[in-house]
Short mmCIF file of C-alpha atoms in Angstrom, two decimals:
data_model
loop_
_atom_site.label_atom_id
_atom_site.label_comp_id
_atom_site.label_asym_id
_atom_site.label_seq_id
_atom_site.Cartn_x
_atom_site.Cartn_y
_atom_site.Cartn_z
CA MET Q 1 80.47 129.56 169.25
CA HIS Q 2 80.31 129.23 165.51
CA ALA Q 3 83.31 126.88 165.48
CA LEU Q 4 81.55 124.61 168.02
CA ASP Q 5 78.40 124.57 165.90
CA LEU Q 6 80.38 123.65 162.78
CA LYS Q 7 82.24 120.90 164.65
CA SER Q 8 78.97 119.53 165.98
CA LEU Q 9 77.47 119.60 162.48
CA LEU Q 10 80.41 117.74 160.96
CA SER Q 11 80.33 115.12 163.75
CA GLY Q 12 76.63 114.56 163.15
CA PHE Q 13 77.19 114.21 159.40
CA ARG Q 14 80.02 111.75 160.00
CA ALA Q 15 77.90 109.63 162.32
CA SER Q 16 75.00 109.59 159.85
CA ALA Q 17 77.27 108.69 156.93
CA ASN Q 18 78.97 105.87 158.85
CA SER Q 19 75.60 104.55 159.94
CA PHE Q 20 74.33 104.58 156.34
CA LEU Q 21 77.47 102.97 154.88
CA SER Q 22 77.62 100.27 157.58
CA GLU Q 23 74.80 98.50 155.78
CA TYR Q 24 77.09 97.77 152.79
CA GLU Q 25 79.92 95.26 152.34
CA PRO Q 26 83.42 96.84 152.43
CA LEU Q 27 84.19 95.31 149.01
CA ALA Q 28 81.15 97.02 147.51
CA LEU Q 29 82.27 100.35 148.93
CA VAL Q 30 85.68 99.89 147.26
CA LEU Q 31 84.28 98.75 143.88
CA ALA Q 32 81.48 101.33 143.63
CA PRO Q 33 83.68 104.35 142.80
CA LEU Q 34 85.83 102.27 140.45
CA LEU Q 35 82.78 101.01 138.52
CA THR Q 36 81.31 104.50 138.48
CA PHE Q 37 84.53 105.85 136.99
CA PHE Q 38 84.60 103.02 134.44
CA PHE Q 39 81.03 103.58 133.23
CA ALA Q 40 81.49 107.35 133.17
CA ARG Q 41 84.61 106.95 131.05
CA ALA Q 42 82.83 104.50 128.70
CA PHE Q 43 79.92 106.92 128.35
CA GLN Q 44 82.33 109.77 127.59
CA LEU Q 45 84.02 107.71 124.86
CA LEU Q 46 80.63 106.77 123.41
CA ILE Q 47 79.55 110.42 123.24
CA ALA Q 48 82.86 111.34 121.57
CA PHE Q 49 82.47 108.51 119.05
CA VAL Q 50 78.92 109.53 118.18
CA HIS Q 51 80.02 113.15 117.87
CA GLN Q 52 82.80 112.25 115.45
CA ASN Q 53 80.96 109.62 113.35
CA GLY Q 54 77.32 110.64 113.68
CA PHE Q 55 74.42 108.85 115.35
CA LYS Q 56 73.38 106.97 112.20
CA ALA Q 57 76.86 105.62 111.47
CA THR Q 58 77.27 104.57 115.11
CA ILE Q 59 74.01 102.62 115.11
CA ILE Q 60 74.80 100.97 111.76
CA GLY Q 61 78.27 100.01 112.95
CA PHE Q 62 76.86 98.56 116.17
CA LEU Q 63 74.24 96.52 114.30
CA THR Q 64 76.83 95.28 111.80
CA THR Q 65 79.04 94.11 114.67
CA LEU Q 66 76.10 92.22 116.17
CA VAL Q 67 75.34 90.55 112.84
CA LYS Q 68 78.97 89.41 112.54
CA LEU Q 69 78.63 87.67 115.91
CA VAL Q 70 75.94 85.36 114.49
CA PRO Q 71 77.53 81.94 113.72
CA GLY Q 72 78.43 81.74 110.04
CA ALA Q 73 77.43 85.32 109.27
CA ASN Q 74 80.96 86.72 109.25
CA SER Q 75 82.28 84.00 106.93
CA HIS Q 76 79.35 84.64 104.56
CA ILE Q 77 80.15 88.36 104.52
CA GLN Q 78 83.80 87.62 103.77
CA LYS Q 79 82.83 85.37 100.84
CA GLU Q 80 80.56 88.02 99.38
CA LYS Q 81 83.26 90.65 99.79
CA GLN Q 82 85.73 88.42 97.95
CA LYS Q 83 83.27 88.08 95.05
CA VAL Q 84 83.15 91.86 94.74
CA VAL Q 85 86.95 92.13 94.94
CA ASP Q 86 87.32 89.50 92.21
CA GLN Q 87 84.88 91.42 90.01
CA MET Q 88 86.78 94.67 90.59
CA GLN Q 89 90.01 93.01 89.49
CA SER Q 90 88.39 91.87 86.23
CA GLY Q 91 90.94 89.25 85.32
CA ASN Q 92 94.05 90.98 86.65
CA LYS Q 93 94.92 87.91 88.71
CA SER Q 94 95.43 85.76 85.63
CA LYS Q 95 97.68 88.42 84.10
CA ARG Q 96 99.85 88.58 87.21
CA GLU Q 97 100.55 84.84 87.03
CA SER Q 98 102.85 85.42 84.06
CA TRP Q 99 104.77 88.27 85.69
CA SER Q 100 108.43 87.75 86.65
CA SER Q 101 109.07 86.94 90.29
CA GLU Q 102 112.87 86.63 90.15
CA LEU Q 103 115.85 87.82 88.12
CA PRO Q 104 116.52 86.13 84.78
CA ARG Q 105 119.62 83.92 84.79
CA GLU Q 106 121.04 85.81 81.83
CA GLY Q 107 120.31 89.49 81.31
CA LEU Q 108 118.68 90.64 78.07
CA GLY Q 109 121.03 93.56 77.56
CA VAL Q 110 119.77 96.23 75.17
CA SER Q 111 117.13 93.85 73.83
CA VAL Q 112 115.19 94.57 77.03
CA LEU Q 113 114.01 97.71 75.22
CA GLU Q 114 112.23 95.54 72.64
CA LYS Q 115 110.46 93.73 75.46
CA MET Q 116 109.43 97.05 76.96
CA TYR Q 117 108.00 98.23 73.65
CA GLU Q 118 105.94 95.05 73.48
CA GLU Q 119 104.66 95.53 77.02
CA LYS Q 120 103.77 99.13 76.29
CA LYS Q 121 101.37 97.94 73.59
CA ASN Q 122 99.19 96.53 76.37
CA ASP Q 123 98.55 100.02 77.79
CA ALA Q 124 95.19 101.63 77.09
CA ALA Q 125 94.92 104.01 74.15
CA TRP Q 126 95.13 107.13 76.29
CA GLN Q 127 95.58 109.74 73.55
CA GLY Q 128 92.60 112.05 74.00
CA LYS Q 129 90.60 109.40 75.86
CA CYS Q 130 91.52 109.88 79.53
CA SER Q 131 90.18 112.29 82.11
CA GLY Q 132 93.30 114.13 83.29
CA ALA Q 133 96.19 111.63 83.48
CA VAL Q 134 98.13 113.03 80.49
CA TYR Q 135 98.23 116.83 80.27
CA ILE Q 136 100.73 117.33 77.45
CA GLY Q 137 99.24 117.56 73.97
CA GLY Q 138 100.26 115.51 70.96
CA ASN Q 139 102.14 112.20 71.05
CA GLU Q 140 105.26 110.97 72.79
CA ALA Q 141 107.54 111.16 69.76
CA GLU Q 142 107.36 114.88 69.05
CA GLY Q 143 106.91 118.42 70.37
CA HIS Q 144 106.84 119.09 74.10
CA PHE Q 145 106.88 115.36 74.87
CA SER Q 146 110.16 114.93 73.03
CA LEU Q 147 111.70 117.97 74.70
CA ILE Q 148 110.80 116.75 78.19
CA ASN Q 149 112.10 113.25 77.48
CA GLU Q 150 115.46 114.58 76.30
CA ALA Q 151 115.77 116.99 79.23
CA CYS Q 152 115.11 114.15 81.69
CA SER Q 153 117.56 111.78 80.00
CA MET Q 154 120.38 114.35 80.40
CA PHE Q 155 120.01 114.31 84.21
CA VAL Q 156 118.79 110.76 84.91
CA HIS Q 157 121.85 110.06 87.10
CA THR Q 158 121.51 113.14 89.31
CA ASN Q 159 120.31 113.47 92.90
CA PRO Q 160 119.75 116.87 94.56
CA LEU Q 161 120.61 115.29 97.90
CA HIS Q 162 124.21 115.87 96.82
CA LEU Q 163 124.09 119.63 96.34
CA ASP Q 164 127.85 119.98 96.09
CA ILE Q 165 127.98 117.62 93.13
CA PHE Q 166 124.83 118.38 91.13
CA GLN Q 167 124.77 122.14 91.36
CA SER Q 168 122.80 122.47 88.12
CA VAL Q 169 119.85 120.52 89.56
CA ALA Q 170 119.95 122.59 92.76
CA ARG Q 171 119.62 125.73 90.62
CA PHE Q 172 116.81 124.21 88.56
CA GLU Q 173 114.81 123.39 91.70
CA ALA Q 174 115.28 126.84 93.21
CA GLU Q 175 114.18 128.50 89.98
CA VAL Q 176 111.14 126.25 89.51
CA VAL Q 177 110.01 127.10 93.05
CA ALA Q 178 110.64 130.83 92.59
CA MET Q 179 108.91 131.00 89.21
CA THR Q 180 105.88 129.13 90.54
CA ALA Q 181 105.73 131.35 93.61
CA SER Q 182 105.71 134.42 91.38
CA LEU Q 183 102.58 133.10 89.67
CA LEU Q 184 100.90 132.81 93.06
CA GLY Q 185 101.49 136.26 94.47
CA SER Q 186 105.07 136.24 95.79
CA LYS Q 187 105.84 139.55 94.07
CA GLU Q 188 102.79 141.29 95.56
CA LYS Q 189 103.24 143.39 98.70
CA SER Q 190 100.31 141.66 100.43
CA SER Q 191 102.14 138.31 100.36
CA GLY Q 192 104.80 139.56 102.78
CA GLY Q 193 107.75 139.05 100.46
CA GLU Q 194 108.99 135.81 102.08
CA ILE Q 195 107.27 133.09 100.05
CA CYS Q 196 109.43 129.94 100.07
CA GLY Q 197 109.06 126.25 99.31
CA ASN Q 198 110.38 123.00 97.89
CA MET Q 199 109.73 120.57 95.07
CA THR Q 200 108.08 117.25 95.91
CA SER Q 201 107.13 114.02 94.18
CA GLY Q 202 103.49 114.99 93.63
CA GLY Q 203 100.41 116.66 95.05
CA THR Q 204 100.02 114.09 97.80
CA GLU Q 205 103.52 114.69 99.16
CA SER Q 206 102.99 118.45 98.93
CA ILE Q 207 99.79 118.13 100.96
CA LEU Q 208 101.38 115.75 103.46
CA LEU Q 209 104.23 118.20 104.05
CA ALA Q 210 101.87 121.16 104.42
CA VAL Q 211 99.80 119.28 107.01
CA LYS Q 212 102.86 118.05 108.93
CA THR Q 213 104.37 121.53 108.90
CA SER Q 214 101.10 123.11 110.08
CA ARG Q 215 100.88 120.58 112.91
CA ASP Q 216 104.38 121.29 114.17
CA TYR Q 217 104.11 125.04 113.64
CA MET Q 218 100.87 125.23 115.66
CA LYS Q 219 102.40 123.09 118.40
CA ALA Q 220 105.26 125.56 118.70
CA LYS Q 221 102.97 128.57 118.41
CA LYS Q 222 100.01 127.50 120.56
CA GLY Q 223 101.16 124.33 122.33
CA ILE Q 224 98.54 122.16 120.57
CA THR Q 225 99.27 118.49 121.28
CA LYS Q 226 95.96 116.96 120.10
CA PRO Q 227 95.75 118.48 116.62
CA GLU Q 228 92.60 118.62 114.49
CA MET Q 229 92.04 119.85 110.95
CA ILE Q 230 88.87 120.71 109.07
CA ILE Q 231 88.31 120.20 105.34
CA PRO Q 232 85.29 120.37 103.02
CA GLU Q 233 83.78 117.10 101.85
CA SER Q 234 85.24 117.88 98.42
CA GLY Q 235 88.80 118.10 99.79
CA HIS Q 236 91.28 115.61 98.34
CA SER Q 237 91.73 112.19 99.97
CA ALA Q 238 95.40 113.07 100.57
CA TYR Q 239 94.23 114.89 103.71
CA ASP Q 240 92.83 111.61 105.05
CA LYS Q 241 96.22 110.05 104.40
CA ALA Q 242 97.94 112.93 106.20
CA ALA Q 243 95.56 112.59 109.16
CA GLN Q 244 96.41 108.90 109.48
CA TYR Q 245 100.14 109.37 109.01
CA PHE Q 246 100.49 112.26 111.45
CA ASN Q 247 97.87 111.33 114.05
CA ILE Q 248 95.57 114.28 113.41
CA LYS Q 249 91.81 114.20 113.90
CA LEU Q 250 90.12 115.03 110.61
CA TRP Q 251 86.70 116.67 110.31
CA ARG Q 252 85.06 116.47 106.86
CA VAL Q 253 82.36 119.12 106.57
CA PRO Q 254 79.56 118.89 103.94
CA VAL Q 255 79.69 121.45 101.14
CA ASN Q 256 76.82 123.87 100.50
CA LYS Q 257 74.17 123.63 97.75
CA GLU Q 258 76.61 125.10 95.23
CA PHE Q 259 79.22 122.44 96.19
CA LEU Q 260 81.44 125.14 97.71
CA ALA Q 261 83.18 124.87 101.06
CA ASP Q 262 80.63 125.92 103.69
CA VAL Q 263 82.45 128.61 105.69
CA LYS Q 264 79.85 128.69 108.48
CA ALA Q 265 79.99 124.90 108.85
CA LEU Q 266 83.79 124.99 109.04
CA ARG Q 267 83.63 127.72 111.67
CA ARG Q 268 81.37 125.57 113.88
CA HIS Q 269 84.05 122.85 114.01
CA ILE Q 270 86.91 125.15 115.04
CA ASN Q 271 88.08 124.62 118.64
CA ARG Q 272 91.23 125.07 120.72
CA ASN Q 273 92.84 122.02 119.04
CA THR Q 274 92.29 123.17 115.45
CA ILE Q 275 95.54 123.63 113.56
CA LEU Q 276 94.41 123.87 109.95
CA ILE Q 277 91.52 124.48 107.56
CA VAL Q 278 91.63 123.71 103.84
CA GLY Q 279 90.23 125.14 100.62
CA SER Q 280 90.63 124.00 97.01
CA ALA Q 281 91.03 126.03 93.83
CA PRO Q 282 89.47 124.11 92.27
CA GLY Q 283 88.27 120.98 94.06
CA PHE Q 284 89.05 117.73 92.25
CA PRO Q 285 85.48 116.35 92.10
CA HIS Q 286 83.55 119.21 90.49
CA GLY Q 287 86.11 121.81 89.37
CA ILE Q 288 84.66 124.48 91.67
CA ILE Q 289 86.79 127.09 93.45
CA ASP Q 290 86.13 127.35 97.20
CA PRO Q 291 85.66 130.82 98.74
CA ILE Q 292 89.37 131.24 99.47
CA ASP Q 293 89.01 134.89 100.54
CA GLU Q 294 86.38 134.06 103.19
CA LEU Q 295 88.30 131.03 104.41
CA GLY Q 296 91.46 133.16 104.70
CA LYS Q 297 89.64 135.69 106.89
CA LEU Q 298 88.30 132.84 109.04
CA ALA Q 299 91.73 131.29 109.54
CA TYR Q 300 93.37 134.62 110.28
CA SER Q 301 90.74 135.57 112.86
CA TYR Q 302 91.36 132.34 114.77
CA GLY Q 303 95.14 132.38 114.33
CA ILE Q 304 95.24 128.97 112.62
CA CYS Q 305 96.85 127.72 109.42
CA PHE Q 306 95.06 127.74 106.07
CA HIS Q 307 96.20 125.54 103.18
CA VAL Q 308 95.03 126.14 99.61
CA ASP Q 309 95.06 123.10 97.33
CA LEU Q 310 96.12 124.48 93.94
CA CYS Q 311 97.40 121.15 92.63
CA LEU Q 312 95.04 121.41 89.66
CA GLY Q 313 94.64 125.15 89.35
CA GLY Q 314 98.13 126.49 89.98
CA PHE Q 315 99.17 126.60 86.32
CA VAL Q 316 95.74 127.56 84.96
CA LEU Q 317 94.11 130.17 87.21
CA PRO Q 318 96.88 132.82 87.00
CA PHE Q 319 96.78 132.67 83.19
CA ALA Q 320 92.98 132.41 83.01
CA ARG Q 321 92.79 135.63 85.01
CA LYS Q 322 95.14 137.35 82.55
CA LEU Q 323 92.90 136.13 79.73
CA GLY Q 324 89.96 137.93 81.30
CA TYR Q 325 88.16 135.08 83.05
CA PRO Q 326 86.43 136.14 86.32
CA ILE Q 327 88.71 134.20 88.69
CA PRO Q 328 88.15 134.84 92.43
CA PRO Q 329 91.13 135.30 94.83
CA PHE Q 330 93.07 132.08 95.39
CA ASP Q 331 96.76 132.71 96.24
CA PHE Q 332 99.11 134.32 98.78
CA THR Q 333 97.56 137.73 98.17
CA VAL Q 334 94.71 136.42 100.36
CA LYS Q 335 95.39 137.28 103.98
CA GLY Q 336 95.40 134.12 106.10
CA VAL Q 337 96.80 131.70 103.50
CA THR Q 338 99.81 129.99 105.08
CA SER Q 339 100.61 127.27 102.52
CA ILE Q 340 99.82 126.22 98.96
CA SER Q 341 100.34 123.00 97.00
CA VAL Q 342 100.63 123.10 93.20
CA ASP Q 343 101.47 120.36 90.72
CA VAL Q 344 103.87 121.14 87.90
CA HIS Q 345 103.19 117.73 86.34
CA LYS Q 346 99.59 118.65 85.56
CA TYR Q 347 98.94 121.87 83.66
CA GLY Q 348 102.57 122.90 84.15
CA LEU Q 349 103.26 120.16 81.55
CA ALA Q 350 106.28 118.82 83.44
CA PRO Q 351 107.18 115.11 83.79
CA LYS Q 352 105.18 113.03 86.25
CA GLY Q 353 106.45 113.24 89.81
CA THR Q 354 106.88 117.02 90.10
CA SER Q 355 104.94 119.23 92.50
CA ILE Q 356 105.64 122.17 94.81
CA VAL Q 357 104.70 123.09 98.36
CA LEU Q 358 104.93 126.79 99.23
CA TYR Q 359 104.75 128.67 102.55
CA ARG Q 360 104.08 132.30 103.42
CA ASN Q 361 107.36 132.63 105.32
CA HIS Q 362 110.42 130.79 106.57
CA ASP Q 363 109.16 130.61 110.17
CA ILE Q 364 106.43 128.24 108.99
CA ARG Q 365 108.55 126.23 106.52
CA LYS Q 366 111.26 125.47 109.11
CA HIS Q 367 108.81 123.06 110.72
CA GLN Q 368 108.80 121.00 107.52
CA PHE Q 369 112.44 119.95 107.88
CA VAL Q 370 113.83 116.92 109.72
CA ALA Q 371 117.22 117.45 111.38
CA VAL Q 372 119.15 114.60 113.06
CA THR Q 373 122.18 115.36 115.24
CA GLU Q 374 122.95 112.04 116.98
CA TRP Q 375 123.33 109.67 114.01
CA SER Q 376 126.68 107.89 113.67
CA GLY Q 377 126.47 108.60 109.94
CA GLY Q 378 126.96 112.29 110.61
CA LEU Q 379 124.76 115.35 110.82
CA TYR Q 380 121.61 114.99 108.70
CA ILE Q 381 119.00 117.45 107.45
CA SER Q 382 116.24 116.69 104.93
CA PRO Q 383 113.70 119.18 103.53
CA THR Q 384 111.06 116.77 102.19
CA ILE Q 385 109.79 113.24 102.81
CA ALA Q 386 112.23 111.69 100.35
CA GLY Q 387 115.96 111.68 100.94
CA SER Q 388 117.32 110.85 97.52
CA ARG Q 389 115.25 112.42 94.77
CA PRO Q 390 115.33 112.07 90.96
CA GLY Q 391 117.14 115.11 89.62
CA ASN Q 392 115.97 114.32 86.10
CA LEU Q 393 112.37 115.15 87.03
CA ILE Q 394 113.43 118.49 88.48
CA ALA Q 395 115.36 119.20 85.27
CA GLY Q 396 112.30 118.21 83.25
CA ALA Q 397 110.09 120.61 85.21
CA TRP Q 398 112.56 123.45 84.67
CA ALA Q 399 112.76 122.66 80.96
CA ALA Q 400 108.95 122.66 80.70
CA MET Q 401 108.56 126.06 82.32
CA ILE Q 402 111.46 127.75 80.54
CA SER Q 403 110.53 126.32 77.14
CA LEU Q 404 106.86 127.36 77.34
CA GLY Q 405 107.19 130.72 79.05
CA GLU Q 406 104.23 132.95 79.88
CA GLU Q 407 103.02 133.10 76.28
CA GLY Q 408 103.02 129.33 75.98
CA TYR Q 409 100.97 128.87 79.14
CA LEU Q 410 98.54 131.59 78.07
CA GLU Q 411 98.01 129.86 74.73
CA ASN Q 412 97.47 126.47 76.38
CA THR Q 413 95.11 127.91 79.00
CA LYS Q 414 93.03 129.60 76.32
CA ALA Q 415 92.66 126.30 74.46
CA ILE Q 416 91.66 124.16 77.45
CA MET Q 417 89.35 126.77 78.98
CA GLU Q 418 87.47 127.15 75.67
CA THR Q 419 87.28 123.38 75.23
CA SER Q 420 85.98 122.95 78.78
CA LYS Q 421 83.20 125.48 78.08
CA LYS Q 422 82.23 123.68 74.87
CA ILE Q 423 82.06 120.34 76.70
CA GLN Q 424 80.01 121.92 79.49
CA ASP Q 425 77.58 123.44 76.99
CA GLY Q 426 77.37 120.16 75.08
CA ILE Q 427 76.47 118.22 78.24
CA LYS Q 428 73.77 120.76 79.11
CA GLU Q 429 72.17 120.05 75.72
CA ILE Q 430 71.68 116.38 76.68
CA PRO Q 431 68.25 116.35 78.43
CA GLU Q 432 69.03 113.29 80.55
CA LEU Q 433 72.13 114.86 82.11
CA PHE Q 434 72.91 117.81 84.35
CA VAL Q 435 76.16 119.60 85.13
CA VAL Q 436 77.11 119.49 88.83
CA GLY Q 437 77.43 123.02 90.21
CA LYS Q 438 79.10 125.78 88.21
CA PRO Q 439 82.55 124.61 87.04
CA GLU Q 440 85.07 127.45 86.95
CA MET Q 441 88.05 125.81 85.34
CA THR Q 442 88.77 122.64 83.36
CA ILE Q 443 86.81 119.98 85.21
CA VAL Q 444 83.21 119.25 84.22
CA ALA Q 445 81.19 116.91 86.45
CA PHE Q 446 77.80 115.61 85.33
CA GLY Q 447 75.06 113.31 86.65
CA SER Q 448 71.54 112.19 85.83
CA ASN Q 449 68.18 112.15 87.57
CA CYS Q 450 66.69 109.52 85.26
CA LEU Q 451 69.56 107.17 84.37
CA ASP Q 452 72.20 105.21 86.25
CA ILE Q 453 75.19 107.43 85.51
CA PHE Q 454 77.56 104.57 86.30
CA GLU Q 455 75.96 102.51 83.52
CA VAL Q 456 76.62 105.44 81.19
CA ASN Q 457 80.24 105.29 82.37
CA ASP Q 458 80.47 101.60 81.52
CA VAL Q 459 79.20 102.25 77.99
CA MET Q 460 81.68 105.11 77.62
CA SER Q 461 84.42 102.77 78.84
CA SER Q 462 83.48 100.29 76.12
CA LYS Q 463 84.10 103.10 73.64
CA GLY Q 464 87.61 103.64 75.06
CA TRP Q 465 86.95 106.64 77.36
CA HIS Q 466 88.36 106.73 80.89
CA LEU Q 467 86.30 109.05 83.11
CA ASN Q 468 86.29 109.54 86.89
CA ALA Q 469 83.36 108.10 88.86
CA LEU Q 470 82.25 110.31 91.78
CA GLN Q 471 79.88 110.09 94.72
CA LYS Q 472 77.82 112.61 96.72
CA PRO Q 473 76.13 112.95 94.24
CA ASN Q 474 76.68 109.99 91.94
CA SER Q 475 78.29 111.53 88.88
CA LEU Q 476 81.19 111.42 86.43
CA HIS Q 477 83.73 114.02 85.51
CA ILE Q 478 86.16 114.76 82.75
CA CYS Q 479 89.32 116.72 83.53
CA VAL Q 480 90.03 118.53 80.27
CA THR Q 481 93.64 118.61 79.05
CA LEU Q 482 95.37 119.53 75.81
CA GLN Q 483 94.69 115.96 74.72
CA HIS Q 484 90.97 116.74 74.51
CA VAL Q 485 91.18 119.94 72.45
CA PRO Q 486 91.08 118.14 69.06
CA VAL Q 487 88.61 115.41 70.13
CA PHE Q 488 85.96 117.09 72.31
CA GLU Q 489 83.29 116.71 69.60
CA ALA Q 490 83.92 112.96 69.48
CA PHE Q 491 83.59 112.86 73.28
CA LEU Q 492 80.20 114.60 73.19
CA GLN Q 493 78.98 112.38 70.37
CA ASP Q 494 79.96 109.21 72.24
CA LEU Q 495 78.34 110.59 75.41
CA ARG Q 496 75.07 111.26 73.60
CA GLU Q 497 75.11 107.74 72.15
CA SER Q 498 75.94 106.19 75.54
CA VAL Q 499 73.04 108.00 77.21
CA GLN Q 500 70.64 106.72 74.56
CA THR Q 501 72.02 103.19 74.89
CA VAL Q 502 71.38 103.15 78.64
CA LYS Q 503 67.98 104.81 78.18
CA LYS Q 504 66.86 102.12 75.74
CA ASN Q 505 68.52 99.21 77.57
CA PRO Q 506 68.81 100.05 81.29
CA GLY Q 507 70.76 97.62 83.41
CA PRO Q 508 74.41 96.68 83.92
CA ILE Q 509 76.51 95.56 80.99
CA SER Q 510 78.69 92.47 81.20
CA GLY Q 511 81.97 93.20 82.93
CA GLY Q 512 80.92 96.72 83.89
CA LEU Q 513 81.50 98.25 87.30
CA ALA Q 514 78.16 100.07 87.61
CA PRO Q 515 76.72 97.50 90.08
CA ILE Q 516 79.78 97.91 92.33
CA TYR Q 517 79.70 101.71 92.23
CA GLY Q 518 75.96 101.71 92.85
CA ALA Q 519 76.11 99.22 95.70
CA ALA Q 520 79.01 101.06 97.33
CA GLY Q 521 77.07 104.30 97.26
CA LYS Q 522 74.01 102.74 98.88
CA MET Q 523 75.86 100.60 101.42
CA PRO Q 524 75.12 102.09 104.86
CA ASP Q 525 78.14 100.54 106.62
CA ARG Q 526 81.09 102.47 105.17
CA GLY Q 527 83.42 100.16 107.10
CA ILE Q 528 82.55 97.33 104.71
CA VAL Q 529 83.25 99.60 101.73
CA LYS Q 530 86.61 100.46 103.28
CA ASP Q 531 87.39 96.76 103.75
CA LEU Q 532 86.56 96.11 100.10
CA LEU Q 533 88.98 98.80 98.96
CA VAL Q 534 91.75 97.52 101.23
CA ASP Q 535 91.26 93.91 100.09
CA TYR Q 536 91.29 95.01 96.45
CA MET Q 537 94.52 96.97 96.91
CA ASP Q 538 96.13 94.16 98.90
CA THR Q 539 95.63 91.74 96.01
CA THR Q 540 96.51 94.25 93.28
CA CYS Q 541 99.83 95.87 94.22
#
């Protein structure tokens, strides 16, 4: 009885549906579900785009696209962009016109060294005047500089790719990695006793490898095929590069009021595709150490990777702690930390082009390697991005660490930490300026609520100083090195004078970049800013 009722009900529904649909063209009935699917998919993509970029950025991008459709508008925008690019280059084009574009018919032989000395005279006077850049104290002809140069020259022909030939370089690399790991907790029981790693060409390569390794490790561990990573807004731009290179969605999360990584904000972005979160010790912009301990607990609770960027702090924080500075946890003793990047060519005082990437254990690091079995050239395995690598730089890093020893690094750390504090205190005494956040190491960022800080930068540049211009908030920073220890008073004096110059005569100076920095910061369409940077680079390198 019930079956008959159900059959009767279905027949009635069928008759009603056929009667209703008979009023429509067959083609419409075929297209309707296809169009519905199309619009639903478009709406889904729109929601995802707004979610990733924000409502404001989406609207601005849409309006900018509409403006470009107006006849002549796009060509006008391109002309204005070119004007900005030309101003950023500041005469570099004319210099490039005299550069060699082909081999000389006859070689110069040893006299090429004379030509190189002449060219070197065109470099800026960097001694004591640059933020970061040169970390070794003194000049190139003596002391640690001379030692590093000689060590590198002894091994300039070597390549650790050929382990069987250059066994000395292989040992140097292994010892540099081991010694660095010991500074970052490898000897502590809480680290697990399996810390391992490799030398790289710099902090960017170390970060790239850590991200790539985390991606592949999490794919093997959790089957994640659409990877995402989350970093604070203060995280280095190398993570953006890694995201583009390795097809990973990157979430940049705003920092809190103290310019620290916002742990709660990072937690809100974690989902089933998250492979990695990042913390810095310290962050490049403001010299502030993220809450590594809290981030480690967060990563461990979700079973995801956690990378600590110690590129700046790796050869300062361990020694600052021994000197009695209140340094929070930052290394492999923190549960949850899976990888660390640290530059030897910064405060390790090694030659440029030397960094290290470290992992908590070999199970993670194995995903860094590239192994090829079907190449006609034979079996191939490579640990880092580069195949051939300069063994002289590895030798130089080893020489730097062995020559300085713990006492040498302690002495250097004491000098730069004290100098950083004096600079910080000096800036606080300038009423027109404020220090950004609470710097914990050797970077001091400062801004102004009453002056255009980028105009101050231009005046400082005219006095020979090379500082870093920052955004969010607009500010400058100086990364203190041994070069600044003997000249910090001159820096503060020039800064005071520059502030007064801008205060008395506000407005851009001829040839300065303040208008560009200011306009870039206020420009709502970040796509145009990106285009400007790409055009500038395309005509510069």
